[in-house]
JSON list of C-alpha atoms in Angstrom, two decimals:
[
{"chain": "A", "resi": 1, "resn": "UNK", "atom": "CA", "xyz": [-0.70, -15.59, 12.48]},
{"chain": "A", "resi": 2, "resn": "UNK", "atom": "CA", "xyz": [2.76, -15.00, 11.80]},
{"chain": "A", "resi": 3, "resn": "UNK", "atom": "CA", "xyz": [2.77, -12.01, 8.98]},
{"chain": "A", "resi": 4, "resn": "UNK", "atom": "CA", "xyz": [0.68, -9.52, 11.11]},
{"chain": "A", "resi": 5, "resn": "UNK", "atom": "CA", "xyz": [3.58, -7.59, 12.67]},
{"chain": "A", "resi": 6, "resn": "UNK", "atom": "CA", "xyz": [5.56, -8.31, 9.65]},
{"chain": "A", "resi": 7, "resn": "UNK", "atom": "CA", "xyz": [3.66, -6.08, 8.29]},
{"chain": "A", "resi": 8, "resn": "UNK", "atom": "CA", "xyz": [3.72, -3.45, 10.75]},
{"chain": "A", "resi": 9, "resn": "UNK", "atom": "CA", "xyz": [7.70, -3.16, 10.70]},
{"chain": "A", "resi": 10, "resn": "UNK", "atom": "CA", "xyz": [7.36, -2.45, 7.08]},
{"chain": "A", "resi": 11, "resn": "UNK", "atom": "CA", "xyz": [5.18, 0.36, 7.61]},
{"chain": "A", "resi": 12, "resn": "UNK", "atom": "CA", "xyz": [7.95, 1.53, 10.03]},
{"chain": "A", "resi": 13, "resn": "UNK", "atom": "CA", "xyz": [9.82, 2.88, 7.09]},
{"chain": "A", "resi": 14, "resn": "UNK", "atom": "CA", "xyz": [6.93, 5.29, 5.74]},
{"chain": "A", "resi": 15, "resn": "UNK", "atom": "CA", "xyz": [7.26, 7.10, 9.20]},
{"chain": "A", "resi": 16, "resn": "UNK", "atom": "CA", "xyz": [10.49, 7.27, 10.77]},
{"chain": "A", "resi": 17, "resn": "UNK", "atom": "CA", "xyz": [11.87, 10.25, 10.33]},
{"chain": "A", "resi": 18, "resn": "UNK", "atom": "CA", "xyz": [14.72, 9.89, 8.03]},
{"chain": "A", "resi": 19, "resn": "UNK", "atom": "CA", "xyz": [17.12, 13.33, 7.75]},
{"chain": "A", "resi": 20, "resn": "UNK", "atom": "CA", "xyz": [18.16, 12.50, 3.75]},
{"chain": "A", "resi": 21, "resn": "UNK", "atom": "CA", "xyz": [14.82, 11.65, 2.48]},
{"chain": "A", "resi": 22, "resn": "UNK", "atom": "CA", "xyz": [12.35, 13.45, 0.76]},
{"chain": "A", "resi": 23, "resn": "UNK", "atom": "CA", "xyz": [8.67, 12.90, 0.46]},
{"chain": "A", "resi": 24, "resn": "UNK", "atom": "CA", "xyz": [8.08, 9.47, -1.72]},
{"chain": "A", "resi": 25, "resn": "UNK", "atom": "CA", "xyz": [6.57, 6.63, -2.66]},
{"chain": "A", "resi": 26, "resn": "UNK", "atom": "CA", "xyz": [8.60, 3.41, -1.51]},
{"chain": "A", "resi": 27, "resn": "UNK", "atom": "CA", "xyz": [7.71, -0.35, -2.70]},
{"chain": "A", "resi": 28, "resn": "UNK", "atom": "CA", "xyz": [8.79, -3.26, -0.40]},
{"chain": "A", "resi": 29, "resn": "UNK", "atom": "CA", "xyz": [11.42, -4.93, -2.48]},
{"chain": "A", "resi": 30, "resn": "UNK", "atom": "CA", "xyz": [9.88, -8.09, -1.74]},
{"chain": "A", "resi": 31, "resn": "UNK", "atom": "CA", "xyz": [11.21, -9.94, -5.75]},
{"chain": "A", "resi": 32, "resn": "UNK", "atom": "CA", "xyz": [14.70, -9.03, -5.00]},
{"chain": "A", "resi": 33, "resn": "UNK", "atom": "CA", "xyz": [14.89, -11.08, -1.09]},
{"chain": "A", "resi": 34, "resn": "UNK", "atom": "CA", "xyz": [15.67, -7.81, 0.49]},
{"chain": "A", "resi": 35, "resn": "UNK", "atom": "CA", "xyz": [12.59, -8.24, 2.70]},
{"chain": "A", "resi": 36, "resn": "UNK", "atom": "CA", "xyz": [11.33, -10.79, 4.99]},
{"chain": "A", "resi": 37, "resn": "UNK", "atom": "CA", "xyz": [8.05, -11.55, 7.19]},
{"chain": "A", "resi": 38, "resn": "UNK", "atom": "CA", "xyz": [9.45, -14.05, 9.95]},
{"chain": "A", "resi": 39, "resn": "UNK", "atom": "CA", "xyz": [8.23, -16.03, 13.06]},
{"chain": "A", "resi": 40, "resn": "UNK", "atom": "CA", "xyz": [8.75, -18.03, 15.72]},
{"chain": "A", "resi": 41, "resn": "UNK", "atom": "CA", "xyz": [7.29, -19.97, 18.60]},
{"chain": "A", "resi": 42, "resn": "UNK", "atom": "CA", "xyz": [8.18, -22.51, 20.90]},
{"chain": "A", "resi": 43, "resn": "UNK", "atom": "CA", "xyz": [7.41, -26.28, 20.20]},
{"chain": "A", "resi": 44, "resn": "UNK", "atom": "CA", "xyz": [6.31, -27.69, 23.68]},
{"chain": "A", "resi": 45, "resn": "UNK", "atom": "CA", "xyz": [8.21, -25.20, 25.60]},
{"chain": "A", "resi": 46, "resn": "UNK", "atom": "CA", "xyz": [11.39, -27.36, 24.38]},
{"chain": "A", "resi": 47, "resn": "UNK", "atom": "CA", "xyz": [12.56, -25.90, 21.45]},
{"chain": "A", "resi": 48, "resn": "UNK", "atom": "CA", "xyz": [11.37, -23.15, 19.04]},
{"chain": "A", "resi": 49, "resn": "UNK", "atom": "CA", "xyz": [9.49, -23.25, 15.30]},
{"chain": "A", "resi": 50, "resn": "UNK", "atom": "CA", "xyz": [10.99, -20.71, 12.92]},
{"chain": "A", "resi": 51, "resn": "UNK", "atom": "CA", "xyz": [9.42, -19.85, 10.09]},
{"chain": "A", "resi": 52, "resn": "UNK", "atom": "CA", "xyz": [8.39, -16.92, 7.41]},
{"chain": "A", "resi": 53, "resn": "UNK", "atom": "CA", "xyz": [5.92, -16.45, 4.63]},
{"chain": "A", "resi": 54, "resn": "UNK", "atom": "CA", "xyz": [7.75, -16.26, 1.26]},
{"chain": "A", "resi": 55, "resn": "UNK", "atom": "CA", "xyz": [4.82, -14.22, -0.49]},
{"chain": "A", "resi": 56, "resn": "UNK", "atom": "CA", "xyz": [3.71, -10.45, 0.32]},
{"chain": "A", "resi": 57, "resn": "UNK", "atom": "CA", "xyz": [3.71, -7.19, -1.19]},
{"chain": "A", "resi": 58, "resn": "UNK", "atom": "CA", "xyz": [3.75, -3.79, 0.74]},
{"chain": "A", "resi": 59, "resn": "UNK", "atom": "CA", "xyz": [4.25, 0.09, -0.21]},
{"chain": "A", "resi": 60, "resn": "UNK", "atom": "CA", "xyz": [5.05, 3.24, 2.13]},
{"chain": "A", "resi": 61, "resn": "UNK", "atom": "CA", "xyz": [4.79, 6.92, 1.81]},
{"chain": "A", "resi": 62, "resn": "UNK", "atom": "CA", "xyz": [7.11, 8.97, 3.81]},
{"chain": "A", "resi": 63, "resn": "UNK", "atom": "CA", "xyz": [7.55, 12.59, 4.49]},
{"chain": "A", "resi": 64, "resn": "UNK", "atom": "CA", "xyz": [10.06, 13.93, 6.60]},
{"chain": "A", "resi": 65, "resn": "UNK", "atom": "CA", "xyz": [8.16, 17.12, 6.70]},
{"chain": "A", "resi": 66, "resn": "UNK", "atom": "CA", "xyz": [5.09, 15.46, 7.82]},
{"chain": "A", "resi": 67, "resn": "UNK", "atom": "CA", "xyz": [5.72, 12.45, 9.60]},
{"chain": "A", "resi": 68, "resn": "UNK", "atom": "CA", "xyz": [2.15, 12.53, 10.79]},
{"chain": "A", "resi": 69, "resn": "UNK", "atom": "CA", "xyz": [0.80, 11.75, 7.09]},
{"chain": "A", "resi": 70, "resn": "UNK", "atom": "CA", "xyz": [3.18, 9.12, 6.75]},
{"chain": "A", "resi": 71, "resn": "UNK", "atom": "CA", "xyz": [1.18, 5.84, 5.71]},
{"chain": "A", "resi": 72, "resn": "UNK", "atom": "CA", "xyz": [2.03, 2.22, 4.80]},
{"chain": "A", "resi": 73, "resn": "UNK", "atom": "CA", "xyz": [0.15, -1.00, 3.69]},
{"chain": "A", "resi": 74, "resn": "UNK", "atom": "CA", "xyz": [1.22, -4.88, 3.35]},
{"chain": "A", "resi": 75, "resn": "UNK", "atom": "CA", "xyz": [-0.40, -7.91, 2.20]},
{"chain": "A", "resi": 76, "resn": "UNK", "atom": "CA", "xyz": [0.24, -11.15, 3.25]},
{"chain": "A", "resi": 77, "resn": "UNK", "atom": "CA", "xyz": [-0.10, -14.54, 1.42]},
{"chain": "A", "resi": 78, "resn": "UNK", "atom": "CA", "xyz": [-0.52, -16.56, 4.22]},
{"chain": "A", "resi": 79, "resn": "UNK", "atom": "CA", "xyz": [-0.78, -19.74, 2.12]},
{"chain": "A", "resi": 80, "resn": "UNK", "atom": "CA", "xyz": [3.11, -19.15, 1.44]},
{"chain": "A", "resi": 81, "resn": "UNK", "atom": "CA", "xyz": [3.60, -20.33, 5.01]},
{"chain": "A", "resi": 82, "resn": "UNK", "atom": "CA", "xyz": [7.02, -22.12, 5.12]},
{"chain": "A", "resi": 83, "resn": "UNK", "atom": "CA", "xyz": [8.73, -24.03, 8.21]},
{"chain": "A", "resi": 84, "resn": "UNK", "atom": "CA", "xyz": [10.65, -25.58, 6.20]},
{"chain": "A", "resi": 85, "resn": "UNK", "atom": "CA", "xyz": [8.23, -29.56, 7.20]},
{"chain": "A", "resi": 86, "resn": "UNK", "atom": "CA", "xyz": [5.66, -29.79, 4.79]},
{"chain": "A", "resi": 87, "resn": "UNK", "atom": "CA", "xyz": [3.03, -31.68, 7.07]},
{"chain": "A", "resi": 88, "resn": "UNK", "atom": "CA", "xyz": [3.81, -28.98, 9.76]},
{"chain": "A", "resi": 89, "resn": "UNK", "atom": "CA", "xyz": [2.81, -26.56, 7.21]},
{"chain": "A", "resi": 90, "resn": "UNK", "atom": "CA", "xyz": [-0.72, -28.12, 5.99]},
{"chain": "A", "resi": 91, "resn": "UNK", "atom": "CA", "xyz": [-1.06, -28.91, 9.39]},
{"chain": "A", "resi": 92, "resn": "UNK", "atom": "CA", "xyz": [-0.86, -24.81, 10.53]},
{"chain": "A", "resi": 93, "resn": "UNK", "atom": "CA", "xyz": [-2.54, -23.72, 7.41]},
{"chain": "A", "resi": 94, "resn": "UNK", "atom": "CA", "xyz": [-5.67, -25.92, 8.35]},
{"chain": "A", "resi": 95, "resn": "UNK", "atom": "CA", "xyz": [-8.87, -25.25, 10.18]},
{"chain": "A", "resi": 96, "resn": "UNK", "atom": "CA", "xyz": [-6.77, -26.20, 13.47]},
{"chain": "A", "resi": 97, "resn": "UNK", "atom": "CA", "xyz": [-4.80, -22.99, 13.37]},
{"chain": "A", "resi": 98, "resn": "UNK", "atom": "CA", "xyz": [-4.24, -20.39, 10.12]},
{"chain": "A", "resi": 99, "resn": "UNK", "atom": "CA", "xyz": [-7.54, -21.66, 8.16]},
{"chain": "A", "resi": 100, "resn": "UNK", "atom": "CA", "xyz": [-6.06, -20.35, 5.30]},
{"chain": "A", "resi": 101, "resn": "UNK", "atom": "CA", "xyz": [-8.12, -21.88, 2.87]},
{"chain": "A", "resi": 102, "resn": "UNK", "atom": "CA", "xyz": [-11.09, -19.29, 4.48]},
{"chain": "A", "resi": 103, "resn": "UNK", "atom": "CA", "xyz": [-8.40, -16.72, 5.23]},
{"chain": "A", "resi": 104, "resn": "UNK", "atom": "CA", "xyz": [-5.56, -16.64, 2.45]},
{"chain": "A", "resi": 105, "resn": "UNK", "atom": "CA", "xyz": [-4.69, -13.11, 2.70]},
{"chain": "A", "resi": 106, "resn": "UNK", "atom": "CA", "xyz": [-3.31, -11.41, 5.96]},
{"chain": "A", "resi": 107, "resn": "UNK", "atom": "CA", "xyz": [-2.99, -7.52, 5.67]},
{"chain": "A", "resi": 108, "resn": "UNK", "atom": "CA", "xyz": [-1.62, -4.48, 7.98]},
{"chain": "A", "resi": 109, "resn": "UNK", "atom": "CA", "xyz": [-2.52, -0.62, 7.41]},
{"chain": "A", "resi": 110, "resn": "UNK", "atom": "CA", "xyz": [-0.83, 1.41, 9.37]},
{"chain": "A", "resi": 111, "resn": "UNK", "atom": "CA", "xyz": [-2.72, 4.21, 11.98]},
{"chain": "A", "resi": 112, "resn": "UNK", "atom": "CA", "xyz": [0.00, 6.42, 13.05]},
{"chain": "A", "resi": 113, "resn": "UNK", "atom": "CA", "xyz": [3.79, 6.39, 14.70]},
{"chain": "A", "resi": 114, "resn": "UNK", "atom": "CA", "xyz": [5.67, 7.50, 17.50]},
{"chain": "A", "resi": 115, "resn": "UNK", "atom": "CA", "xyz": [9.35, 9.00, 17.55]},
{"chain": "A", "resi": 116, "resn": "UNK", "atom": "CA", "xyz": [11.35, 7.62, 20.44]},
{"chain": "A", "resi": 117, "resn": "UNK", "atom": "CA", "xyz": [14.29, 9.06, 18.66]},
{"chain": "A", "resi": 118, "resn": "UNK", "atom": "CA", "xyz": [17.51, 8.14, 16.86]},
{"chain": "A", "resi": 119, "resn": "UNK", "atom": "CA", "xyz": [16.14, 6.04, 13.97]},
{"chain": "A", "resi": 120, "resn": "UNK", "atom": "CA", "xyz": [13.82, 4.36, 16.51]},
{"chain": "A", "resi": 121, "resn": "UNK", "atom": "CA", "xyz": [10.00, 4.46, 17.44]},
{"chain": "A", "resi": 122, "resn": "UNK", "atom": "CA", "xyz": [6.84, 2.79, 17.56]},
{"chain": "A", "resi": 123, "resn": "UNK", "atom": "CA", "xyz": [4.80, 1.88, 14.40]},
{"chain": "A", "resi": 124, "resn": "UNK", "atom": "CA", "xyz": [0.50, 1.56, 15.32]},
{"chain": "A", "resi": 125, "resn": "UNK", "atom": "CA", "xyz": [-1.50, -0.12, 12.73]},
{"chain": "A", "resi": 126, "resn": "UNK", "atom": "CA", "xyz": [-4.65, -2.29, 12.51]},
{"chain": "A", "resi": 127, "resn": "UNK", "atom": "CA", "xyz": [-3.17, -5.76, 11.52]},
{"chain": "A", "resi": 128, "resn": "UNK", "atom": "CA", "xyz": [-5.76, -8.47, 9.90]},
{"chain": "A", "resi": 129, "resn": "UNK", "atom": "CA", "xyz": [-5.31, -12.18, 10.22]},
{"chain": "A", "resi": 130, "resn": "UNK", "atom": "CA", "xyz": [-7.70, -15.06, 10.42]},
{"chain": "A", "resi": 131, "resn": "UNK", "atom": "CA", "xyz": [-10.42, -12.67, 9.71]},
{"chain": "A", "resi": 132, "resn": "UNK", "atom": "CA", "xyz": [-9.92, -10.62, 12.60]},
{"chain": "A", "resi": 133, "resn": "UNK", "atom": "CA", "xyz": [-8.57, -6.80, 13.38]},
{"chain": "A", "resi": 134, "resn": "UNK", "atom": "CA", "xyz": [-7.13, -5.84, 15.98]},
{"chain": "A", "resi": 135, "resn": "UNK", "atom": "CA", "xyz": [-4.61, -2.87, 16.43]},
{"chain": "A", "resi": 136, "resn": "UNK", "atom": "CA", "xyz": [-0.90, -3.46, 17.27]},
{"chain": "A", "resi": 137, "resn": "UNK", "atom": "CA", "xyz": [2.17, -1.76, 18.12]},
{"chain": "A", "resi": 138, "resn": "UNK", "atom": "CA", "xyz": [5.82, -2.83, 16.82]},
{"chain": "A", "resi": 139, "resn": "UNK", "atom": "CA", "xyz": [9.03, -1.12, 17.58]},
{"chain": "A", "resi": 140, "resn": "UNK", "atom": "CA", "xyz": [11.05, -0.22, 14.77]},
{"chain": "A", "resi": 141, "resn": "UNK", "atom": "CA", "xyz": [14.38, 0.93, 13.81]},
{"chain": "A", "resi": 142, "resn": "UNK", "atom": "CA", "xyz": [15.75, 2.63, 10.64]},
{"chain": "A", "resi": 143, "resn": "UNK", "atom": "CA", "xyz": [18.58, 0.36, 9.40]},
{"chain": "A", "resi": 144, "resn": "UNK", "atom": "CA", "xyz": [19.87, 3.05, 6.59]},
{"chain": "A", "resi": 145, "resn": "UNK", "atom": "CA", "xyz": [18.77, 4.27, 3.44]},
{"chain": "A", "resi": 146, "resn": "UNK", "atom": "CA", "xyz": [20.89, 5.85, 0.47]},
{"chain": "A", "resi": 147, "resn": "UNK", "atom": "CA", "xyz": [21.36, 5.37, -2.99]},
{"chain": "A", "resi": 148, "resn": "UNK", "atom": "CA", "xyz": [22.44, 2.18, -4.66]},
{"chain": "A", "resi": 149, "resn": "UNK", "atom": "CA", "xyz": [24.40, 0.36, -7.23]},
{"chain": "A", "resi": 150, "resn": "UNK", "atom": "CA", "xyz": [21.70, 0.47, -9.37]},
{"chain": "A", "resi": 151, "resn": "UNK", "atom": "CA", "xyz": [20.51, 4.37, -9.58]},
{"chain": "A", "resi": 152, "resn": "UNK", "atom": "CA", "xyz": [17.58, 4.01, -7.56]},
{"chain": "A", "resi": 153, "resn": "UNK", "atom": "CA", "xyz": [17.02, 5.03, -3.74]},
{"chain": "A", "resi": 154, "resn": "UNK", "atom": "CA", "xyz": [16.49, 2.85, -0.90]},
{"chain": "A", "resi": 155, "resn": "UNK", "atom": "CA", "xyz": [15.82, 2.63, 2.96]},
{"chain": "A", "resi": 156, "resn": "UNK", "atom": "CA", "xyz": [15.99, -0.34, 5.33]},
{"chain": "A", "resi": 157, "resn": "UNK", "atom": "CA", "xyz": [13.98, -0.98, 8.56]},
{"chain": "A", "resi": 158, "resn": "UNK", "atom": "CA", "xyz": [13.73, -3.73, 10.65]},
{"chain": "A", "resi": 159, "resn": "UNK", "atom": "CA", "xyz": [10.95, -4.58, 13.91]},
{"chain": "A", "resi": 160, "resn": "UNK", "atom": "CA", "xyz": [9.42, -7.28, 16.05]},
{"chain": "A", "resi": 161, "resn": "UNK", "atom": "CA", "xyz": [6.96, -7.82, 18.33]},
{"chain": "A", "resi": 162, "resn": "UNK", "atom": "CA", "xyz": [5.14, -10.23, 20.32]},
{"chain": "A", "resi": 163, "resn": "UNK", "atom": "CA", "xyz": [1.08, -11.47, 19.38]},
{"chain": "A", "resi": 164, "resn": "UNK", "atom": "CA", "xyz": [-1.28, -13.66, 21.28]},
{"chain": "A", "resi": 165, "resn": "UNK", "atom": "CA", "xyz": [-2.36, -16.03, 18.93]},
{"chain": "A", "resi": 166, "resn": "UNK", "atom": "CA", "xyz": [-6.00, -15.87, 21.17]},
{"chain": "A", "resi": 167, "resn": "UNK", "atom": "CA", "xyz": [-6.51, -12.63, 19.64]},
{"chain": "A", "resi": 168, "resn": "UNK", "atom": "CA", "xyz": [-6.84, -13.59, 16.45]},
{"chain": "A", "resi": 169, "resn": "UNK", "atom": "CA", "xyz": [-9.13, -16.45, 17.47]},
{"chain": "A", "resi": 170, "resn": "UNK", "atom": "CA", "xyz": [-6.45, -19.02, 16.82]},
{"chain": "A", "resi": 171, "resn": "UNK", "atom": "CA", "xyz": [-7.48, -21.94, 19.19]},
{"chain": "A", "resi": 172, "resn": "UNK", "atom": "CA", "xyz": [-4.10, -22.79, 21.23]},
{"chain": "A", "resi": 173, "resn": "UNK", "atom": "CA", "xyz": [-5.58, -24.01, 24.83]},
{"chain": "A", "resi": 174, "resn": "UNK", "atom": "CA", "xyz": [-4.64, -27.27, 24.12]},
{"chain": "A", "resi": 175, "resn": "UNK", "atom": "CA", "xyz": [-1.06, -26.46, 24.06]},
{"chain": "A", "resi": 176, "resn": "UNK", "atom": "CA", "xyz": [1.45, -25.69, 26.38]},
{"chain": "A", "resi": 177, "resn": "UNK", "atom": "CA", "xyz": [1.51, -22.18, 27.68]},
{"chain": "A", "resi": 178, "resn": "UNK", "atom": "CA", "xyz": [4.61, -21.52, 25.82]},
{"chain": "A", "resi": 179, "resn": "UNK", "atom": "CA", "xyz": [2.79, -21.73, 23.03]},
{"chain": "A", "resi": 180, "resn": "UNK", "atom": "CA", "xyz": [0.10, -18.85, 23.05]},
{"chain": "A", "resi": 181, "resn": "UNK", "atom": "CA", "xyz": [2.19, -16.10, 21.57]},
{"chain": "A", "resi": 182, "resn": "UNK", "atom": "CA", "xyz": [4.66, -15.88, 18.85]},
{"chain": "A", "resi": 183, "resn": "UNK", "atom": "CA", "xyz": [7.18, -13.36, 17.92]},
{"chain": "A", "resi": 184, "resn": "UNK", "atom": "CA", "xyz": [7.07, -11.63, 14.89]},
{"chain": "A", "resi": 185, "resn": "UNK", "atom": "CA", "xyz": [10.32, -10.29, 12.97]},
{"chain": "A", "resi": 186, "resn": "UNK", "atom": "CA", "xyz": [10.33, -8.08, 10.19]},
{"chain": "A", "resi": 187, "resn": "UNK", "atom": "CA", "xyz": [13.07, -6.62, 7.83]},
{"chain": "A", "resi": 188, "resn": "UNK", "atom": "CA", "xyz": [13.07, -5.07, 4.35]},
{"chain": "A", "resi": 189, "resn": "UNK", "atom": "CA", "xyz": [14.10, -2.49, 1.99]},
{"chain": "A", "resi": 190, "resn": "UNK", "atom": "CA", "xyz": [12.02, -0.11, -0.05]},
{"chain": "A", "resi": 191, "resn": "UNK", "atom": "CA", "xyz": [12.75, 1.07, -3.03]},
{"chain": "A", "resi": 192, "resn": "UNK", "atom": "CA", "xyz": [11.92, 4.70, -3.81]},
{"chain": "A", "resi": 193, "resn": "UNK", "atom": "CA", "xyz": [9.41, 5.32, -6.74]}
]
């Protein structure tokens, strides 16, 4: 439940429109930890659960020219679930919640983006998770993007939004109100093929 608008903000980067960059290929540079799909929700309405999933791969195409045919796609291994407990983890990966032994893969294509302006707008995209679709909206924000140490090109993004864990038919009635949604937070860098 918690990679779906991971993904999204990662998509952010094939469509903002960013004045230095030309039309590319970008992979999320998910190996080198410069990219992470992270969560949280409250516990009881008394505290909060953080948490991220450590495995996922994602690519975007971006051109400035064209910001309309801008596209981006991220998969999601939700069975790399970490909350740093180990029973809280089965316990979310089981048939109570994630059922990721029927679902193991969460996934987000993107459907299109908004400009609100300066680095910033709204990424759309159809976002998969516990076997169900639904479309979603995340507000993103260009971080930077430039060359680096290593001779290769790179842009940084970062977004969040909020999910109802109901619409992804993820049973949470017999918890605390607080506990119905969860806030996604997503940050990465892509590396220009």
């Amino acid at each position: 439940m918690f990679k779906k608008t991971a993904i999204a903000a990662l998509t952010a980067a094939s469509l903002l429109p960013l004045a230095q960059a030309q039309a590319a290929d970008y992979t999320i540079d998910s190996e080198g930890q410069h990219a992470f799909i992270q969560f949280k929700i409250s516990h009881l309405g008394y505290s909060y659960i953080l948490g991220s999933f450590e495995s996922f791969d994602g690519t975007f195409s971006y051109d400035p020219e064209n910001v309309e045919a801008a596209s981006a796609e991220v998969e999601v291994d939700v069975t790399s679930l970490n909350t740093n407990h180990a029973e809280r983890d089965k316990h979310i990966l089981s048939g109570d919640f994630l059922d990721a032994g029927e679902y193991p893969t969460a996934t987000f294509t993107s459907t299109g983006f908004e400009s609100t302006g300066d680095g910033e707008g709204v990424l759309s995209g159809d976002l998969t998770l516990h076997g169900v679709t639904n479309s979603i909206e995340m507000p993103v924000t260009l971080l930077g993007e430039g060359d680096d140490p290593w001779g290769g090109y790179r842009a940084g993004f970062e977004g969040s939004a909020e999910l109802a864990l109901s619409d992804y038919d993820i049973d949470m009635s017999k918890f605390p109100e607080p506990m119905h949604n969860l806030e996604l937070y997503v940050t990465f860098e892509g590396i220009r093929q």
